[in-house]
Short mmCIF file of C-alpha atoms in Angstrom, two decimals:
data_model
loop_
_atom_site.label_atom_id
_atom_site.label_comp_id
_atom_site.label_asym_id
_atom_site.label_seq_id
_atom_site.Cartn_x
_atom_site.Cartn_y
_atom_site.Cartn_z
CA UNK A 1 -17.18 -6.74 -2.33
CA UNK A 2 -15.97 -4.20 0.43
CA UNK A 3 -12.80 -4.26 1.31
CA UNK A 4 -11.83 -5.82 4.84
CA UNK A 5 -9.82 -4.99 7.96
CA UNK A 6 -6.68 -6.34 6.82
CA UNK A 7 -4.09 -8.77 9.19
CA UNK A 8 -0.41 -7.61 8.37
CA UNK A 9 0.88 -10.90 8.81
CA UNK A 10 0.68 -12.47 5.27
CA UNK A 11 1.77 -8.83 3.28
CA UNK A 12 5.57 -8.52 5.83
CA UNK A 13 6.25 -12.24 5.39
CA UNK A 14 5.90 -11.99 1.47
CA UNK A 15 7.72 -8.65 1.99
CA UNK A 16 10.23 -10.62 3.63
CA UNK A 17 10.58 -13.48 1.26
CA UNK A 18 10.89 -11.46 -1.66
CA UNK A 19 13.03 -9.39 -0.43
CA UNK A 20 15.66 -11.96 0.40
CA UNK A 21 14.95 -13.35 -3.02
CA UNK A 22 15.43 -10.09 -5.20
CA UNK A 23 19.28 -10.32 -5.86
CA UNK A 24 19.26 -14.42 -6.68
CA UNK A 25 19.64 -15.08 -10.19
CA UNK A 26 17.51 -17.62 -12.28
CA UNK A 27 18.28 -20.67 -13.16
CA UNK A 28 16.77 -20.75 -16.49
CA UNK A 29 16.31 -17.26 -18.45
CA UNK A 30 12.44 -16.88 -18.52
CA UNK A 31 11.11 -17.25 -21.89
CA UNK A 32 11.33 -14.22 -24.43
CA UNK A 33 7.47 -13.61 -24.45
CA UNK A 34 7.37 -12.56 -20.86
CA UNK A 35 8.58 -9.86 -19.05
CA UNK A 36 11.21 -9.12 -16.77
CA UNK A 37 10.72 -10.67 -13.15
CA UNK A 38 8.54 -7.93 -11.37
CA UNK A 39 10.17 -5.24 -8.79
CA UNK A 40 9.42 -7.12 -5.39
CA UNK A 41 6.90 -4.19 -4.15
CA UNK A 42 5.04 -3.72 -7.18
CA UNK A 43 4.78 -8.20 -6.76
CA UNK A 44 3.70 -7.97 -2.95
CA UNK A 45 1.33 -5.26 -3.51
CA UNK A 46 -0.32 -7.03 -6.19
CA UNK A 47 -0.47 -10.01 -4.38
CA UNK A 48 -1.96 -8.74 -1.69
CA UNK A 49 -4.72 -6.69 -3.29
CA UNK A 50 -5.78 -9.02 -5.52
CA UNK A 51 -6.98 -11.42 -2.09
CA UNK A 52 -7.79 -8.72 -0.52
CA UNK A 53 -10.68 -7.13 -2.84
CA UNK A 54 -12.17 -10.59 -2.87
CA UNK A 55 -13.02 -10.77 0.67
CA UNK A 56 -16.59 -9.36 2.17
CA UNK A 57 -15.66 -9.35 5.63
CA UNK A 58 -12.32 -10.13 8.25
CA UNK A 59 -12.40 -12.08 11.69
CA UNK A 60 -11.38 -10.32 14.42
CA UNK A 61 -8.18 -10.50 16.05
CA UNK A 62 -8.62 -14.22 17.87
CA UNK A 63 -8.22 -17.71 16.00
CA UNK A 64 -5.19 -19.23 14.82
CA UNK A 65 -1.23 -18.10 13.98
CA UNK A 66 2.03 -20.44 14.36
CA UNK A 67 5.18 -18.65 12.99
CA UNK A 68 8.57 -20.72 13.08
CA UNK A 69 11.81 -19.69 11.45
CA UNK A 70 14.90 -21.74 10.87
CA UNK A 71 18.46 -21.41 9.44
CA UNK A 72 16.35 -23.92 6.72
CA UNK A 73 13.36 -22.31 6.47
CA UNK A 74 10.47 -19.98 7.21
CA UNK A 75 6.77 -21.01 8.17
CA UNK A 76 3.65 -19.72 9.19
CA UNK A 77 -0.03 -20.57 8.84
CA UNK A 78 -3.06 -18.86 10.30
CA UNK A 79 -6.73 -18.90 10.50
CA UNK A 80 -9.43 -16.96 11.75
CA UNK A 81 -11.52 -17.27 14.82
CA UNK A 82 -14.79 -17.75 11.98
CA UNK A 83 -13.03 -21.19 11.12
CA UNK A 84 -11.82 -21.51 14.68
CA UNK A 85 -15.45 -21.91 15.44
CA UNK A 86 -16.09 -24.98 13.89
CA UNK A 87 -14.40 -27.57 15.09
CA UNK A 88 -14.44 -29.82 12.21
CA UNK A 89 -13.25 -27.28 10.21
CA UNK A 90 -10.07 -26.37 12.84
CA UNK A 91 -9.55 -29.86 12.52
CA UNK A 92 -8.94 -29.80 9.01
CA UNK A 93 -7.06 -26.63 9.10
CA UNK A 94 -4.59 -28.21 12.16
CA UNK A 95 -3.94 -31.32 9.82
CA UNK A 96 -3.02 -29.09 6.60
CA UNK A 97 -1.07 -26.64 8.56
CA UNK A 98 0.56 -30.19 10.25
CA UNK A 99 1.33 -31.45 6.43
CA UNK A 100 2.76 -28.08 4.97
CA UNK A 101 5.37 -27.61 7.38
CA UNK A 102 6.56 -31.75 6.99
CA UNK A 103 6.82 -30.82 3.40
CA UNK A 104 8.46 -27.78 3.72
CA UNK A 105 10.82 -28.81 6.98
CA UNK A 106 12.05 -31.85 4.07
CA UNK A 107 12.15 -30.00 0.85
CA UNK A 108 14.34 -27.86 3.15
CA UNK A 109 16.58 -30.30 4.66
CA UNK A 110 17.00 -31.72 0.89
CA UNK A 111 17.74 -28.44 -0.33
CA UNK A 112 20.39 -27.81 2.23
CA UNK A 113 22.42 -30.94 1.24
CA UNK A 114 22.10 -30.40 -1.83
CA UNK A 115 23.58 -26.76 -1.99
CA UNK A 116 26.27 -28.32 0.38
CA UNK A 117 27.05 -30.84 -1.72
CA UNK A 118 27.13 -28.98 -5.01
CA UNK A 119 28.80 -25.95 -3.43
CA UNK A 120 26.03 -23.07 -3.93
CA UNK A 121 24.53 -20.37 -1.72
CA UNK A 122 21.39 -21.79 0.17
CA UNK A 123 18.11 -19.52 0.28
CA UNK A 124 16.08 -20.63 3.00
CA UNK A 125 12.83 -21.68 1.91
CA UNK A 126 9.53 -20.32 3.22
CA UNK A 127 5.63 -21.39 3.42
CA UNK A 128 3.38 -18.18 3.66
CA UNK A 129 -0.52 -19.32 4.10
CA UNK A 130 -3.22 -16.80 5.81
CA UNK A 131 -6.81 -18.38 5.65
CA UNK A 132 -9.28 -14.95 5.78
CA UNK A 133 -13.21 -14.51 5.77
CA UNK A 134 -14.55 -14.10 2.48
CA UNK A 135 -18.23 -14.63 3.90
CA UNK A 136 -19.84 -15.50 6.78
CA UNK A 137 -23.10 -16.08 7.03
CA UNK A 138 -25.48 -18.33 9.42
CA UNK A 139 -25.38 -21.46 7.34
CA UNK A 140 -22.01 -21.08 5.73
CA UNK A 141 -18.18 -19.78 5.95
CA UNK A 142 -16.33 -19.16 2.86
CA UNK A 143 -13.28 -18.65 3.05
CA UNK A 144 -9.80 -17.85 0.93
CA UNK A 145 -5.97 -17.82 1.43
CA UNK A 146 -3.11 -16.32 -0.25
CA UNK A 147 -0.45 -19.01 -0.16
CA UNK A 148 3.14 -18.27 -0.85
CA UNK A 149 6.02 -20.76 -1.27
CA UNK A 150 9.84 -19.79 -1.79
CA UNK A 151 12.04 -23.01 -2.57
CA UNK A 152 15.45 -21.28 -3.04
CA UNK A 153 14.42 -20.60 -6.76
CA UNK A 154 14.32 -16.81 -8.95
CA UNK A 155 11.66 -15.77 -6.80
CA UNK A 156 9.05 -16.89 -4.65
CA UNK A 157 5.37 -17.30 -5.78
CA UNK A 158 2.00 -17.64 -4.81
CA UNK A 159 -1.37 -18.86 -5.64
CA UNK A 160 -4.74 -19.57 -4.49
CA UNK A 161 -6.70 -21.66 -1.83
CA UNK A 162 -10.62 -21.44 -0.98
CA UNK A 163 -12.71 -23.51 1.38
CA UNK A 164 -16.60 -23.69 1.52
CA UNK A 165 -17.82 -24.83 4.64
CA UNK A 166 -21.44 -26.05 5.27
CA UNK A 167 -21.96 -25.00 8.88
CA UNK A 168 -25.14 -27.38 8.70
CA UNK A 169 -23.46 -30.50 7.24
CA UNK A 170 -20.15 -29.84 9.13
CA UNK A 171 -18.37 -30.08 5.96
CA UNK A 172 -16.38 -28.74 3.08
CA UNK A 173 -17.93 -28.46 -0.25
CA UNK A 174 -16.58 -27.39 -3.52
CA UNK A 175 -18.32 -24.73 -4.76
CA UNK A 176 -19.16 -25.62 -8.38
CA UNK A 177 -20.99 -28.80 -6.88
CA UNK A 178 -23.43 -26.44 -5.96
CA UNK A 179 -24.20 -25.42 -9.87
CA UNK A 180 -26.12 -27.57 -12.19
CA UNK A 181 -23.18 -28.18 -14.14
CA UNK A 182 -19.82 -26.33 -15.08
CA UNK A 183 -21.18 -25.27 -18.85
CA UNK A 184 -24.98 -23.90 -17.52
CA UNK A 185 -22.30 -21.30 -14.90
CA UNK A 186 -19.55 -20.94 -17.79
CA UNK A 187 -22.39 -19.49 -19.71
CA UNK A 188 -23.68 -17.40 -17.23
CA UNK A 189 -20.87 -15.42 -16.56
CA UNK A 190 -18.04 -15.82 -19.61
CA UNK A 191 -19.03 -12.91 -21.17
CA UNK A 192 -19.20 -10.51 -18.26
CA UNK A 193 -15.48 -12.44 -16.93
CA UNK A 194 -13.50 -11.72 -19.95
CA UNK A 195 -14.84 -8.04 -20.01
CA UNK A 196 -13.53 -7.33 -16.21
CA UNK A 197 -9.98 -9.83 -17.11
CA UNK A 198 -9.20 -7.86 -20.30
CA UNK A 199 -10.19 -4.12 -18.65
CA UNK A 200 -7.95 -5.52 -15.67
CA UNK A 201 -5.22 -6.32 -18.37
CA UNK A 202 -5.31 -3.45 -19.83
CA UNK A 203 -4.88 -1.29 -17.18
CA UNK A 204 -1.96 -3.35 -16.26
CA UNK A 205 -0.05 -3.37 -19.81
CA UNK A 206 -1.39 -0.10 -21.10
CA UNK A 207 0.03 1.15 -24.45
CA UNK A 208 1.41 -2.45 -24.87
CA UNK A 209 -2.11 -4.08 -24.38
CA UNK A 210 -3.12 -6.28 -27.36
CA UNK A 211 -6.27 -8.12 -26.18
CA UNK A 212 -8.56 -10.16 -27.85
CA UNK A 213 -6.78 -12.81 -29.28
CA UNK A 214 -7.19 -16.45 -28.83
CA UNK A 215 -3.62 -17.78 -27.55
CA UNK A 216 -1.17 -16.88 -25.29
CA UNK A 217 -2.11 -13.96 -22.77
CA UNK A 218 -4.21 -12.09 -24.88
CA UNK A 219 -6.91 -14.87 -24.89
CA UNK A 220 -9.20 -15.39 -21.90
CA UNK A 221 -8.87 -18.12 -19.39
CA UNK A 222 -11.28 -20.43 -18.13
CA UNK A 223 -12.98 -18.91 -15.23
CA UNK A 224 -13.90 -22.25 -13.69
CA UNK A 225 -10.17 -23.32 -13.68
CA UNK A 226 -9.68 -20.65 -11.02
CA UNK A 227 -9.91 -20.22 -7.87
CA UNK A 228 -13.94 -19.88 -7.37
CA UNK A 229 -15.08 -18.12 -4.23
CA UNK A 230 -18.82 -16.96 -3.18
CA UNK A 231 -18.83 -14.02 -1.26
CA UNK A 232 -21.67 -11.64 0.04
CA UNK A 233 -22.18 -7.98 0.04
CA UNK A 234 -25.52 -8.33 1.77
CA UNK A 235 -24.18 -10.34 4.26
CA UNK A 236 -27.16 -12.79 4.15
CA UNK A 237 -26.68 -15.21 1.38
CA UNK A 238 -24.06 -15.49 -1.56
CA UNK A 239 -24.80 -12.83 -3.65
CA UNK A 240 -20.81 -12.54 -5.09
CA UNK A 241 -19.31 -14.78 -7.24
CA UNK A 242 -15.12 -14.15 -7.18
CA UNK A 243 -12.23 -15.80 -9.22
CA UNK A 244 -8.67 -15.62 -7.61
CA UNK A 245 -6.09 -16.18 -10.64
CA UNK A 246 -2.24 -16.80 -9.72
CA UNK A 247 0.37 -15.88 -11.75
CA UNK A 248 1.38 -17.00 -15.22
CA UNK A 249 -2.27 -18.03 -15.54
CA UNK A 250 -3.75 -15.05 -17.34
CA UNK A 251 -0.86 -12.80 -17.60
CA UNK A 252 3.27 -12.81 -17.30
CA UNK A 253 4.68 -13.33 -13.34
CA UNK A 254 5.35 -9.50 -14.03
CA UNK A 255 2.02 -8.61 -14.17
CA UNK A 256 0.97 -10.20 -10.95
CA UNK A 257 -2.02 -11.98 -10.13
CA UNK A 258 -6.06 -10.90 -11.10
CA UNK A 259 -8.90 -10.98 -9.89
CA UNK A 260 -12.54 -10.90 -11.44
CA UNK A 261 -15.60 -10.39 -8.85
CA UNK A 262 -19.02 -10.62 -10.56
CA UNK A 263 -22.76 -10.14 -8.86
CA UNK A 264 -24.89 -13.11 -8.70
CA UNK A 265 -27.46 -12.57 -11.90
CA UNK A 266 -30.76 -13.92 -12.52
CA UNK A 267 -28.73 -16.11 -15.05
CA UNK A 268 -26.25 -17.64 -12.13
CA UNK A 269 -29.07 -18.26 -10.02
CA UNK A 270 -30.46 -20.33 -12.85
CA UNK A 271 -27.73 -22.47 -13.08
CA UNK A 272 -27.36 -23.16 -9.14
CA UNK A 273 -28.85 -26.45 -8.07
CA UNK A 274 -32.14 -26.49 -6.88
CA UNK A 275 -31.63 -27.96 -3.05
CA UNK A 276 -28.88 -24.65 -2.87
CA UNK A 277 -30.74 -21.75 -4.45
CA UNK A 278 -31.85 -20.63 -0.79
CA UNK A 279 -28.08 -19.73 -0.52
CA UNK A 280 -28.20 -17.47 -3.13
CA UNK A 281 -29.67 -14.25 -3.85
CA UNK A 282 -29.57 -11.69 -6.86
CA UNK A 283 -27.63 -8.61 -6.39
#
């Protein structure tokens, strides 16, 4: 998919965070199979490509942004003016954005007595979530966020969140409902996944790569288990099918996160649901 106009917002916070967080020390060693924790550039730069080759297109300047820092903690959550558009969908974005910052304004507050209590440095904590357009098109939004967490630990982290929204039906839908059935996509696309993961992999780990195996983070990972996005180069239906894997999941924290893009083929349109293949279109 092309790459977007970028917002700086999500990339200076993580900065930020991991920054702060570079000179804490663990409190568990990390298990001998995985690397060292990562150099905090090389992490926020992997981070942030990784989303942002997944999008097809960015919302302009106008929608949504709260930022709020504390002695406790840092927040911010954003949205674009695509999602600001549908008011259902704001809706649902206001009460998440209303729930993540509860959760984080406690965890914080518990985390402050505790270090009190047990005599230990307090890190604030931080909440890092930017929704951006993956597609928009006139029947649907899709879109994906980057979400990053820091709760006073070795190092903050990050994963995945996607929402499909049916303009028509004023709702969210996952997007695997809108597939026959999770084995007819698996074997659509399996082969072509774990070609792009392991070339992705490799490039990573170079001379150390041992691929091909069937256990630890040689083996390949269940693309459904991801986070599934459907994107569109063409800009008129979903002709993009993209898998946003966080950390740990195929690869060491070191190695950051992946992520596999794949064309819609004659064989994924076969396995989408008749009342959706109008959606769809063959790249």
């Amino acid at each position: 998919m092309p790459p977007p106009r970028h917002s700086a917002l999500l990339p200076a916070l993580m900065t930020l965070a991991m920054l702060a967080a570079c000179n804490r020390q663990p409190a568990t060693p990390a298990p001998a199979s995985q690397a060292a924790p990562p150099d905090t550039t090389t992490t926020t730069a992997s981070a942030t490509t990784s989303h942002a080759s997944a999008q097809a297109t960015q919302s302009s300047t106008a929608g949504h942004a709260v930022k709020e820092s504390t002695d406790a903690y840092e927040f911010s959550y954003s949205w674009p003016a695509a999602a600001d558009a549908q008011p259902a969908l704001r809706a649902r974005l206001a009460a998440d954005e209303a729930a993540q910052r509860a959760t984080l304004k406690h965890d914080a507050e518990q985390g402050q007595k505790e270090a009190a209590r047990d005599k230990y440095p307090f890190h604030a904590f931080g909440h890092w979530q930017e929704w951006q357009v993956v597609a928009d098109l006139p029947d649907w939004l899709s879109l994906s966020s980057l979400v990053g967490n820091d709760s006073g630990g070795a190092h903050p982290n990050y994963g995945y969140a996607a929402i499909l929204w049916d303009k028509r039906a004023g709702q969210a839908r996952n997007a695997l409902d809108l597939f026959t059935a999770r084995a007819a996509l698996t074997g659509a696309i399996h082969a072509d996944f774990c070609k792009a993961l392991d070339a992705q992999r490799a490039k990573k780990r170079g001379s150390h790569a041992s691929l091909g195996g069937d256990s630890g983070f040689d083996a390949c990972v269940d693309p459904l288990a991801q986070t599934v996005i459907l994107g569109s180069r063409g800009k008129k239906a979903f002709d993009r099918i993209g898998f946003l894997i966080a950390p740990y999941e195929a690869g060491p924290y070191a190695e950051g996160s992946y992520e596999v893009t794949l064309p819609v083929t004659p064989a994924v349109l076969a396995a989408v649901k008749p009342e959706w293949r109008g959606a769809f279109a063959v790249q």
